[in-house]
Amino acid sequence: MSILGGNEKEISIQSAQDEFLYTHKGHKIIDAISSWWTCIHGHRNPRIMEAIRKQTESLDHVIFAGFTHDPGEILAEEILKTTNNEFEAVFFSDNGSNAIEIAVKLAVQFFKNKNHSKDINRKTWIRFTKSYHGDSIGAMSLGGESVFTRIFRDLNFPSKEYKSPDCMNCPWDKSPSNCKVECLDEMEQDLKGQSDTIVGVVVEPLVSGANGMVFHEEKFLQRLRKLTQERDIILILDEVFTGMLRTGEWYAYQKAKIQPDMICLAKGLTGGSLPLALTLIRKEIVEAFHSENVNHAFYHGHTMAGSALACSAGIASVEILHETGKENISRIEAYFFGKKKVLEERFPHKIKNLRHLGAIFAMEVVQDIGPDEYLNPIGRKIRNFAMEQGVLIRPLGNTVYLTPPYNIRESSLDTIFEVLENILEKEFTQLP
Ligand SMILES: Cc1ncc(COP(=O)(O)O)c(C=O)c1O
């Protein structure tokens, strides 16, 4: 289980193929969220399964300190190529939270290794309200407060919180055409005279996923990059969700044409088959760790980091993305565009903020039972009703979203939207 308590009824899954899950009772369920955004090529993708099978014939795992192996080397090389070799090094781990922890620790140690007196007070981080970067304590310290993290707030390390960008609900009432990224004015003001107290900032580029699929404009990232670069503040982009083509480019930062200092990848990296995560690091940071001084080395070794089996799955997943990724994403994007119009016309008073980017679709249902937060009961009601109709969605409060596998059949997309329309036709109070 990944949730203890909370009254969630568990469904036992016996098998899976493509976008379908099959229960022990023989029910077929369409996985419209790629099992928490991981199975980007559908379940048990034959190419990935075969790559893992083949890898079992030579090497499963070897301690990834003082040793290396072909699958790890090849995957690192292939991933770096997808960034046009903008990064110098790849650090392996096994889940998204760890990829973030690694980036955070690298940023801290980078300043220590450089040992410049001007950086001695860099102890604080910048974080955004509607953000989520994982469940480890470091990752929680850098995310916004939510039902997932509130209870642990005493464990957080020092940070200054700023309002997240939210272009669907802009507090300044701006539209993309007249927005000057006012949401960063306060930060810029604060940074005057005290930017040398800040280590870094972590942000999900373009879409903040777990806290409600909150979208922002590329210009937010461009201004944030400028602000941080001018003040030597490390910019870490959490591409755990947005990476591997989810937004239509390999990485969302590429859409904004900025150069982050580090990016973190996990989730879709192995197509959801095996745990693997990467932290990609820019040259200037890597260089601060190459030294005769052994204390300058970065010691952070997760036992299963760089499993050869997981790396072979990652290589196969990257190959599939090269071959069919962009084409599939464009197909889904066009489909979402059409359905957005249909839903907006049919249910103007029941839904708002319909949005889509790449293979992400999201909207808020308008209701008055509870706050716009994860535990809003409307989310559970919609989830239960959809499940009865054979579709797995997992609303975030009143935000209903879809993140399907990139190769999902059109007939399955049709079914998902039929179910959404069935839900929207009902009075929400009638939902089970
Ligand atoms: C944006 C983002 N970052 C980090 C994480 C943490 O990843 P993991 O659950 O693999 O630790 C998540 C998980 O949902 C995420 O959505």
PDB file of C-alpha atoms and ligand atoms in Angstrom, residues 36-38 94-100 131-136 139 202-205 207-211 238-242 264 266-267 276-277, ligand 1:
ATOM      1  CA  TRP A  36       0.732   8.056 -11.708  1.00  0.00           C
ATOM      2  CA  TRP A  37       2.253   9.234 -14.977  1.00  0.00           C
ATOM      3  CA  THR A  38       4.773   6.452 -15.412  1.00  0.00           C
ATOM      4  CA  ASP A  94      15.789   5.241  -8.092  1.00  0.00           C
ATOM      5  CA  ASN A  95      12.850   7.613  -7.581  1.00  0.00           C
ATOM      6  CA  GLY A  96      11.817  11.191  -8.164  1.00  0.00           C
ATOM      7  CA  SER A  97      12.162  12.333  -4.550  1.00  0.00           C
ATOM      8  CA  ASN A  98      15.746  11.083  -4.510  1.00  0.00           C
ATOM      9  CA  ALA A  99      16.534  12.826  -7.778  1.00  0.00           C
ATOM     10  CA  ILE A 100      15.395  16.059  -6.082  1.00  0.00           C
ATOM     11  CA  SER A 131       4.241  22.761  -5.829  1.00  0.00           C
ATOM     12  CA  TYR A 132       5.119  19.176  -5.039  1.00  0.00           C
ATOM     13  CA  HIS A 133       8.522  17.559  -5.433  1.00  0.00           C
ATOM     14  CA  GLY A 134       8.196  14.303  -3.525  1.00  0.00           C
ATOM     15  CA  ASP A 135       7.698  12.818  -0.096  1.00  0.00           C
ATOM     16  CA  SER A 136      11.226  12.829   1.318  1.00  0.00           C
ATOM     17  CA  ALA A 139      11.601  17.385  -1.291  1.00  0.00           C
ATOM     18  CA  VAL A 202      13.120  24.090  -7.434  1.00  0.00           C
ATOM     19  CA  VAL A 203      10.222  24.423  -9.820  1.00  0.00           C
ATOM     20  CA  GLU A 204       8.196  22.190 -12.108  1.00  0.00           C
ATOM     21  CA  PRO A 205       8.391  23.775 -15.551  1.00  0.00           C
ATOM     22  CA  VAL A 207       2.838  22.425 -15.249  1.00  0.00           C
ATOM     23  CA  SER A 208       2.731  21.883 -11.523  1.00  0.00           C
ATOM     24  CA  GLY A 209       1.269  18.388 -11.463  1.00  0.00           C
ATOM     25  CA  ALA A 210       0.383  16.910  -8.102  1.00  0.00           C
ATOM     26  CA  ASN A 211      -1.028  20.108  -6.630  1.00  0.00           C
ATOM     27  CA  ASP A 238      11.722  19.105 -11.512  1.00  0.00           C
ATOM     28  CA  GLU A 239      10.899  17.309 -14.758  1.00  0.00           C
ATOM     29  CA  VAL A 240       9.850  14.126 -12.969  1.00  0.00           C
ATOM     30  CA  PHE A 241       6.358  14.549 -14.438  1.00  0.00           C
ATOM     31  CA  THR A 242       6.903  16.978 -17.319  1.00  0.00           C
ATOM     32  CA  CYS A 264      15.437  15.747 -12.298  1.00  0.00           C
ATOM     33  CA  ALA A 266      11.980   9.718 -13.009  1.00  0.00           C
ATOM     34  CA  LYS A 267       8.415   8.441 -13.611  1.00  0.00           C
ATOM     35  CA  LEU A 276      14.982   4.639 -11.953  1.00  0.00           C
ATOM     36  CA  ALA A 277      15.726   8.341 -11.623  1.00  0.00           C
TER      37      ALA A 277
HETATM   38  C1  LIG B   1       6.799  16.648  -9.975  1.00  0.00           C
HETATM   39  C2  LIG B   1       7.171  15.507  -9.076  1.00  0.00           C
HETATM   40  N1  LIG B   1       8.378  15.505  -8.523  1.00  0.00           N
HETATM   41  C3  LIG B   1       8.776  14.503  -7.735  1.00  0.00           C
HETATM   42  C4  LIG B   1       7.928  13.461  -7.440  1.00  0.00           C
HETATM   43  C5  LIG B   1       8.384  12.359  -6.549  1.00  0.00           C
HETATM   44  O1  LIG B   1       8.638  11.220  -7.289  1.00  0.00           O
HETATM   45  P1  LIG B   1       8.625   9.787  -6.573  1.00  0.00           P
HETATM   46  O2  LIG B   1       7.231   9.507  -6.192  1.00  0.00           O
HETATM   47  O3  LIG B   1       9.170   8.864  -7.618  1.00  0.00           O
HETATM   48  O4  LIG B   1       9.545   9.907  -5.391  1.00  0.00           O
HETATM   49  C6  LIG B   1       6.655  13.441  -7.989  1.00  0.00           C
HETATM   50  C7  LIG B   1       5.714  12.346  -7.693  1.00  0.00           C
HETATM   51  O5  LIG B   1       4.554  12.393  -7.947  1.00  0.00           O
HETATM   52  C8  LIG B   1       6.264  14.496  -8.837  1.00  0.00           C
HETATM   53  O6  LIG B   1       5.052  14.545  -9.381  1.00  0.00           O
END
